[in-house]
DNA sequence: AAGGGACGCAACCGCGTACCC
DNA sequence: AGGGTACGCGGTTGCGTCCCT
């Protein structure tokens, strides 16, 4: 079947979003409780963007439940473990990291974790030792997760200089560790749980994945919260006067309901305060 | 101080698929 | 059942920022 372009290329704005566009999109989505198809969003919100672009902007940047900043060590370990099991299924991985987007995780993987794995002599694709390289680890290479679980801790010391540089560069999210309350500790903390396990069904991590398969994905905005935000008058939400999405978040009582889908209020507020200046300046 | 390279993030592209008619 | 539409996803690219020389 033929496939139509997602949007008319003519008259459709591309490139970085402006603060005004963000404000319009945010106001529209909150004002309508998400009850509209994305294709219609730009027109109704008064944006010269295609629906796809709007959806991406919302899911990857404007969504109020998003954490911001670098992944914590625990999150990073979990990503490596999950990648060993799931491969490049970033959305599945992201679903297990509250407040993180697939795009964010994908970027972090490509820019940080991949390099660390290679430095460790581990193939980032297969999680097996790279050919012709001696394993730096003495442990048995029987499973991929056995490697992956130890990679970040090891590479952290190896990459201290790099990481310090990065932290200095970005100056963000350095205090956000230890915020993951709902994650199982088996895969990322107890790094030996999967050693010697050849059947992934026996892996606690895989079990956890299976158990939560039916759950609502964490990080996917449930319409129920959008209903909470729905208002006939978007001014009620201080949309117009707010200068950033985080200002909007801070101005709304429905923030309290975030606990309902796994994002703790406290961590969200901390993250709001940690938004780096460059991000703010874009808004 | 300036230029070039590296890095990191945001955004785009195009395919797969679920859903509706 | 098959066509059309919309959305989700993973891969890739563009560009701004930072660092090193």
CSV table of C-alpha atoms (C1' of nucleotides) in Angstrom, one decimal:
chain,number,residue,atom,x,y,z
A,1,UNK,CA,0.0,0.0,0.0
A,2,UNK,CA,1.2,3.4,-0.7
A,3,UNK,CA,2.5,5.6,2.0
A,4,UNK,CA,1.8,9.2,2.2
A,5,UNK,CA,4.3,11.6,3.6
A,6,UNK,CA,3.6,12.3,7.3
A,7,UNK,CA,3.0,15.9,6.5
A,8,UNK,CA,3.0,18.4,3.7
A,9,UNK,CA,6.6,19.5,3.4
A,10,UNK,CA,5.6,22.9,2.2
A,11,UNK,CA,4.9,25.4,4.9
A,12,UNK,CA,6.0,23.0,7.6
A,13,UNK,CA,8.6,24.4,10.0
A,14,UNK,CA,11.5,22.2,10.9
A,15,UNK,CA,14.5,22.4,13.1
A,16,UNK,CA,14.8,23.4,16.8
A,17,UNK,CA,11.6,24.3,18.6
A,18,UNK,CA,11.2,27.8,19.9
A,19,UNK,CA,9.9,28.7,23.3
A,20,UNK,CA,6.7,30.0,21.7
A,21,UNK,CA,6.1,26.7,19.9
A,22,UNK,CA,6.8,24.7,23.1
A,23,UNK,CA,4.3,26.9,24.9
A,24,UNK,CA,1.6,26.4,22.3
A,25,UNK,CA,2.1,22.7,22.2
A,26,UNK,CA,2.1,22.4,25.9
A,27,UNK,CA,-1.0,24.6,26.3
A,28,UNK,CA,-2.8,22.6,23.6
A,29,UNK,CA,-2.1,19.2,24.9
A,30,UNK,CA,-2.8,20.1,28.5
A,31,UNK,CA,-5.8,22.0,27.5
A,32,UNK,CA,-7.3,19.2,25.5
A,33,UNK,CA,-6.3,16.3,27.8
A,34,UNK,CA,-4.6,14.6,24.9
A,35,UNK,CA,-7.8,13.8,23.3
A,36,UNK,CA,-6.8,14.5,19.8
A,37,UNK,CA,-4.8,12.8,17.1
A,38,UNK,CA,-1.3,14.0,16.5
A,39,UNK,CA,-2.0,14.8,12.9
A,40,UNK,CA,-4.5,17.4,14.0
A,41,UNK,CA,-2.5,18.8,16.8
A,42,UNK,CA,-0.3,21.3,14.9
A,43,UNK,CA,-3.3,22.9,13.2
A,44,UNK,CA,-5.4,23.1,16.3
A,45,UNK,CA,-2.5,24.3,18.4
A,46,UNK,CA,-1.5,26.9,15.8
A,47,UNK,CA,1.8,25.4,15.0
A,48,UNK,CA,3.5,25.1,11.6
A,49,UNK,CA,4.8,21.7,12.4
A,50,UNK,CA,3.9,18.2,11.3
A,51,UNK,CA,2.1,16.0,13.9
A,52,UNK,CA,5.0,13.7,14.0
A,53,UNK,CA,7.3,16.5,15.1
A,54,UNK,CA,4.8,17.6,17.7
A,55,UNK,CA,4.6,14.1,19.1
A,56,UNK,CA,8.3,13.7,19.3
A,57,UNK,CA,8.7,17.1,20.9
A,58,UNK,CA,6.2,16.2,23.5
A,59,UNK,CA,7.4,12.7,24.3
A,60,UNK,CA,11.0,13.5,24.3
A,61,UNK,CA,11.1,16.9,25.8
A,62,UNK,CA,7.9,18.5,27.1
A,63,UNK,CA,6.3,15.6,28.9
A,64,UNK,CA,6.2,16.8,32.5
A,65,UNK,CA,7.1,13.4,34.0
A,66,UNK,CA,10.5,13.3,32.3
A,67,UNK,CA,13.6,13.3,34.3
A,68,UNK,CA,16.5,15.3,32.9
A,69,UNK,CA,20.2,15.0,33.1
A,70,UNK,CA,22.6,12.2,32.9
A,71,UNK,CA,21.6,8.6,33.7
A,72,UNK,CA,22.6,7.5,37.2
A,73,UNK,CA,25.0,4.6,37.7
A,74,UNK,CA,22.1,2.4,38.5
A,75,UNK,CA,20.2,3.4,35.5
A,76,UNK,CA,23.2,2.9,33.3
A,77,UNK,CA,23.8,-0.6,34.7
A,78,UNK,CA,20.2,-1.4,34.1
A,79,UNK,CA,20.4,-0.2,30.5
A,80,UNK,CA,23.3,-2.4,29.9
A,81,UNK,CA,21.6,-5.4,31.4
A,82,UNK,CA,18.4,-4.7,29.5
A,83,UNK,CA,20.3,-4.2,26.3
A,84,UNK,CA,22.0,-7.5,26.7
A,85,UNK,CA,18.6,-9.1,26.9
A,86,UNK,CA,16.5,-7.0,24.6
A,87,UNK,CA,19.0,-5.6,22.1
A,88,UNK,CA,18.3,-2.2,20.5
A,89,UNK,CA,14.7,-2.2,21.6
A,90,UNK,CA,15.0,1.2,23.2
A,91,UNK,CA,11.4,1.7,23.9
A,92,UNK,CA,11.3,-1.5,25.9
A,93,UNK,CA,14.4,-0.4,27.8
A,94,UNK,CA,13.0,3.0,28.4
A,95,UNK,CA,9.8,1.6,29.7
A,96,UNK,CA,11.8,0.2,32.6
A,97,UNK,CA,13.4,3.5,33.5
A,98,UNK,CA,10.9,5.9,34.8
A,99,UNK,CA,11.1,9.3,33.3
A,100,UNK,CA,13.5,8.4,30.6
A,101,UNK,CA,12.8,8.3,26.9
A,102,UNK,CA,13.9,5.9,24.3
A,103,UNK,CA,15.7,8.7,22.5
A,104,UNK,CA,17.6,9.7,25.6
A,105,UNK,CA,18.6,6.1,26.3
A,106,UNK,CA,19.6,5.5,22.8
A,107,UNK,CA,21.7,8.7,22.7
A,108,UNK,CA,23.3,7.8,26.0
A,109,UNK,CA,24.1,4.3,24.7
A,110,UNK,CA,25.7,5.6,21.6
A,111,UNK,CA,27.7,8.3,23.2
A,112,UNK,CA,28.7,6.8,26.5
A,113,UNK,CA,28.0,3.2,27.2
A,114,UNK,CA,29.0,1.9,23.8
A,115,UNK,CA,32.5,3.4,24.2
A,116,UNK,CA,32.9,2.0,27.6
A,117,UNK,CA,32.0,-1.4,26.5
A,118,UNK,CA,34.5,-1.2,23.6
A,119,UNK,CA,37.1,0.0,26.0
A,120,UNK,CA,36.4,-3.0,28.2
A,121,UNK,CA,36.9,-5.3,25.2
A,122,UNK,CA,33.2,-6.1,25.0
A,123,UNK,CA,31.3,-6.0,21.8
A,124,UNK,CA,28.4,-3.6,22.5
A,125,UNK,CA,26.2,-5.4,20.0
A,126,UNK,CA,26.6,-9.0,21.2
A,127,UNK,CA,27.9,-8.2,24.7
A,128,UNK,CA,30.5,-10.9,24.1
A,129,UNK,CA,34.3,-10.4,24.3
A,130,UNK,CA,35.7,-8.7,21.2
A,131,UNK,CA,37.8,-11.0,19.1
A,132,UNK,CA,41.6,-10.9,19.6
A,133,UNK,CA,41.3,-9.1,22.9
A,134,UNK,CA,42.0,-10.4,26.3
A,135,UNK,CA,39.2,-10.0,28.7
A,136,UNK,CA,40.1,-7.5,31.4
A,137,UNK,CA,37.7,-9.4,33.7
A,138,UNK,CA,38.7,-12.7,35.2
A,139,UNK,CA,35.1,-13.8,35.6
A,140,UNK,CA,33.6,-16.4,33.4
A,141,UNK,CA,32.2,-15.0,30.2
A,142,UNK,CA,29.3,-17.4,30.2
A,143,UNK,CA,26.6,-14.8,29.9
A,144,UNK,CA,26.3,-11.4,28.4
A,145,UNK,CA,24.7,-9.9,31.4
A,146,UNK,CA,27.5,-11.1,33.6
A,147,UNK,CA,29.7,-8.7,31.6
A,148,UNK,CA,27.2,-6.0,31.2
A,149,UNK,CA,26.5,-5.8,34.9
A,150,UNK,CA,30.1,-5.2,35.7
A,151,UNK,CA,30.9,-2.9,32.9
A,152,UNK,CA,29.8,0.4,34.2
A,153,UNK,CA,31.3,-0.1,37.6
A,154,UNK,CA,34.6,-1.1,36.0
A,155,UNK,CA,34.6,1.4,33.3
A,156,UNK,CA,33.7,4.1,35.7
A,157,UNK,CA,37.2,4.0,37.1
A,158,UNK,CA,38.7,3.6,33.7
A,159,UNK,CA,36.8,6.6,32.5
A,160,UNK,CA,37.0,8.7,35.5
A,161,UNK,CA,38.7,11.5,33.6
A,162,UNK,CA,36.2,11.4,30.9
A,163,UNK,CA,33.3,11.2,33.3
A,164,UNK,CA,34.6,14.0,35.4
A,165,UNK,CA,35.0,16.0,32.3
A,166,UNK,CA,31.5,15.3,31.3
A,167,UNK,CA,30.0,16.2,34.7
A,168,UNK,CA,31.9,19.4,34.6
A,169,UNK,CA,30.6,20.1,31.2
A,170,UNK,CA,27.0,19.6,31.8
A,171,UNK,CA,26.8,20.3,35.5
A,172,UNK,CA,23.6,18.5,35.8
A,173,UNK,CA,21.9,15.5,37.5
A,174,UNK,CA,24.8,14.9,39.8
A,175,UNK,CA,22.5,14.5,42.7
A,176,UNK,CA,19.9,12.3,41.2
A,177,UNK,CA,21.3,8.9,42.1
A,178,UNK,CA,19.3,6.5,44.3
A,179,UNK,CA,16.0,7.7,43.1
A,180,UNK,CA,14.8,4.5,41.5
A,181,UNK,CA,12.4,3.0,43.9
A,182,UNK,CA,10.5,0.5,41.8
A,183,UNK,CA,13.4,-1.2,40.1
A,184,UNK,CA,14.4,-4.7,41.1
A,185,UNK,CA,17.8,-4.7,42.6
A,186,UNK,CA,18.7,-8.1,41.2
A,187,UNK,CA,20.2,-7.1,37.8
A,188,UNK,CA,21.9,-4.0,38.6
A,189,UNK,CA,23.0,-4.3,42.1
A,190,UNK,CA,23.5,-8.0,42.5
A,191,UNK,CA,25.8,-8.3,39.5
A,192,UNK,CA,26.3,-12.0,39.9
A,193,UNK,CA,22.7,-13.1,39.7
A,194,UNK,CA,22.8,-14.0,36.1
A,195,UNK,CA,26.3,-15.6,36.0
A,196,UNK,CA,26.1,-19.0,34.6
A,197,UNK,CA,22.5,-18.7,33.5
A,198,UNK,CA,22.1,-19.7,30.0
A,199,UNK,CA,18.3,-19.7,29.9
A,200,UNK,CA,17.1,-16.2,30.1
A,201,UNK,CA,13.8,-17.3,31.5
A,202,UNK,CA,15.7,-18.1,34.7
A,203,UNK,CA,17.2,-14.7,34.9
A,204,UNK,CA,15.6,-12.5,37.5
A,205,UNK,CA,15.8,-9.6,35.2
A,206,UNK,CA,13.9,-11.4,32.5
A,207,UNK,CA,11.4,-12.6,35.0
A,208,UNK,CA,10.9,-9.1,36.0
A,209,UNK,CA,10.4,-8.0,32.5
A,210,UNK,CA,7.9,-10.8,31.9
A,211,UNK,CA,6.0,-9.9,35.1
A,212,UNK,CA,5.7,-6.3,34.1
A,213,UNK,CA,4.9,-7.0,30.5
A,214,UNK,CA,1.2,-6.4,31.1
A,215,UNK,CA,1.8,-3.3,33.2
A,216,UNK,CA,1.3,0.1,31.8
A,217,UNK,CA,4.7,1.2,30.5
A,218,UNK,CA,6.4,3.5,32.8
A,219,UNK,CA,7.2,6.8,31.2
A,220,UNK,CA,4.3,6.6,28.8
A,221,UNK,CA,1.8,9.2,29.7
A,222,UNK,CA,-1.5,7.8,30.7
A,223,UNK,CA,-4.5,9.7,29.5
A,224,UNK,CA,-5.8,9.6,33.0
A,225,UNK,CA,-3.3,12.2,34.1
A,226,UNK,CA,-4.1,14.3,31.1
A,227,UNK,CA,-7.7,14.2,32.2
A,228,UNK,CA,-6.5,15.7,35.4
A,229,UNK,CA,-4.9,18.5,33.5
A,230,UNK,CA,-7.8,19.1,31.3
A,231,UNK,CA,-9.3,22.5,31.7
A,232,UNK,CA,-11.7,24.6,29.7
A,233,UNK,CA,-9.5,27.5,30.4
A,234,UNK,CA,-5.9,26.9,30.0
A,235,UNK,CA,-5.1,30.0,31.9
A,236,UNK,CA,-6.1,28.1,34.9
A,237,UNK,CA,-2.9,26.2,34.5
A,238,UNK,CA,-0.8,29.3,34.2
A,239,UNK,CA,0.1,28.2,30.8
A,240,UNK,CA,0.2,31.7,29.4
A,241,UNK,CA,2.3,33.2,32.0
A,242,UNK,CA,4.7,30.3,32.4
A,243,UNK,CA,7.9,30.7,30.6
A,244,UNK,CA,9.0,27.0,30.6
A,245,UNK,CA,7.3,23.7,30.9
A,246,UNK,CA,8.8,23.4,34.3
A,247,UNK,CA,7.2,26.6,35.4
A,248,UNK,CA,4.0,25.1,34.3
A,249,UNK,CA,4.7,21.9,36.3
A,250,UNK,CA,5.4,23.9,39.3
A,251,UNK,CA,2.2,25.8,39.0
A,252,UNK,CA,-0.1,22.8,38.9
A,253,UNK,CA,-1.6,20.8,41.7
A,254,UNK,CA,-2.0,17.8,39.5
A,255,UNK,CA,1.7,17.2,39.8
A,256,UNK,CA,0.9,15.5,43.1
A,257,UNK,CA,-0.7,12.7,41.1
A,258,UNK,CA,2.5,11.7,39.5
A,259,UNK,CA,3.0,9.1,42.1
A,260,UNK,CA,0.2,7.2,40.4
A,261,UNK,CA,2.4,6.3,37.5
A,262,UNK,CA,5.7,5.9,39.1
A,263,UNK,CA,7.3,9.3,39.1
A,264,UNK,CA,7.9,10.5,42.6
A,265,UNK,CA,7.0,14.1,43.2
A,266,UNK,CA,10.2,14.8,45.0
A,267,UNK,CA,12.4,13.5,42.3
A,268,UNK,CA,10.5,15.4,39.7
A,269,UNK,CA,10.9,18.6,41.5
A,270,UNK,CA,14.5,18.0,42.0
A,271,UNK,CA,14.9,17.4,38.4
A,272,UNK,CA,13.1,20.5,37.5
A,273,UNK,CA,15.6,22.5,39.5
A,274,UNK,CA,18.4,20.8,37.8
A,275,UNK,CA,17.5,21.6,34.3
A,276,UNK,CA,20.6,23.1,32.8
A,277,UNK,CA,20.7,26.6,31.7
A,278,UNK,CA,21.1,25.8,28.0
A,279,UNK,CA,17.9,23.9,28.1
A,280,UNK,CA,16.1,26.7,29.8
A,281,UNK,CA,17.5,29.2,27.4
A,282,UNK,CA,15.9,27.3,24.6
A,283,UNK,CA,12.6,27.6,26.1
B,1,DA,C1',42.6,34.4,21.0
B,2,DA,C1',41.4,31.6,17.2
B,3,DG,C1',40.6,27.5,14.7
B,4,DG,C1',39.6,22.7,14.3
B,5,DG,C1',38.0,18.5,16.1
B,6,DA,C1',35.2,15.9,19.4
B,7,DC,C1',31.2,15.3,21.8
B,8,DG,C1',26.3,15.3,23.0
B,9,DC,C1',21.7,16.2,22.3
B,10,DA,C1',17.6,17.2,19.7
B,11,DA,C1',15.2,16.4,15.7
B,12,DC,C1',14.3,14.1,11.3
B,13,DC,C1',13.5,10.0,8.3
B,14,DG,C1',11.5,6.0,6.9
B,15,DC,C1',9.8,1.5,8.0
B,16,DG,C1',6.6,-1.6,10.5
B,17,DT,C1',2.3,-2.3,12.4
B,18,DA,C1',-2.1,-1.6,14.7
B,19,DC,C1',-6.4,0.1,13.9
B,20,DC,C1',-10.4,1.7,11.4
B,21,DC,C1',-13.6,1.7,7.6
C,1,DA,C1',-10.3,-9.0,3.2
C,2,DG,C1',-8.0,-5.2,1.8
C,3,DG,C1',-6.9,-0.4,1.6
C,4,DG,C1',-5.9,3.8,4.1
C,5,DT,C1',-4.4,6.3,8.1
C,6,DA,C1',-1.9,7.3,12.2
C,7,DC,C1',1.4,6.1,15.5
C,8,DG,C1',5.5,3.9,17.4
C,9,DC,C1',10.1,2.8,16.9
C,10,DG,C1',15.0,2.5,15.6
C,11,DG,C1',18.6,4.5,12.8
C,12,DT,C1',20.7,8.5,11.4
C,13,DT,C1',21.9,13.3,10.9
C,14,DG,C1',22.5,18.3,12.0
C,15,DC,C1',24.1,21.6,14.9
C,16,DG,C1',25.5,23.9,19.1
C,17,DT,C1',28.9,23.6,22.6
C,18,DC,C1',33.2,22.5,24.6
C,19,DC,C1',38.0,21.3,24.7
C,20,DC,C1',42.5,21.1,23.0
C,21,DT,C1',46.3,22.8,20.4
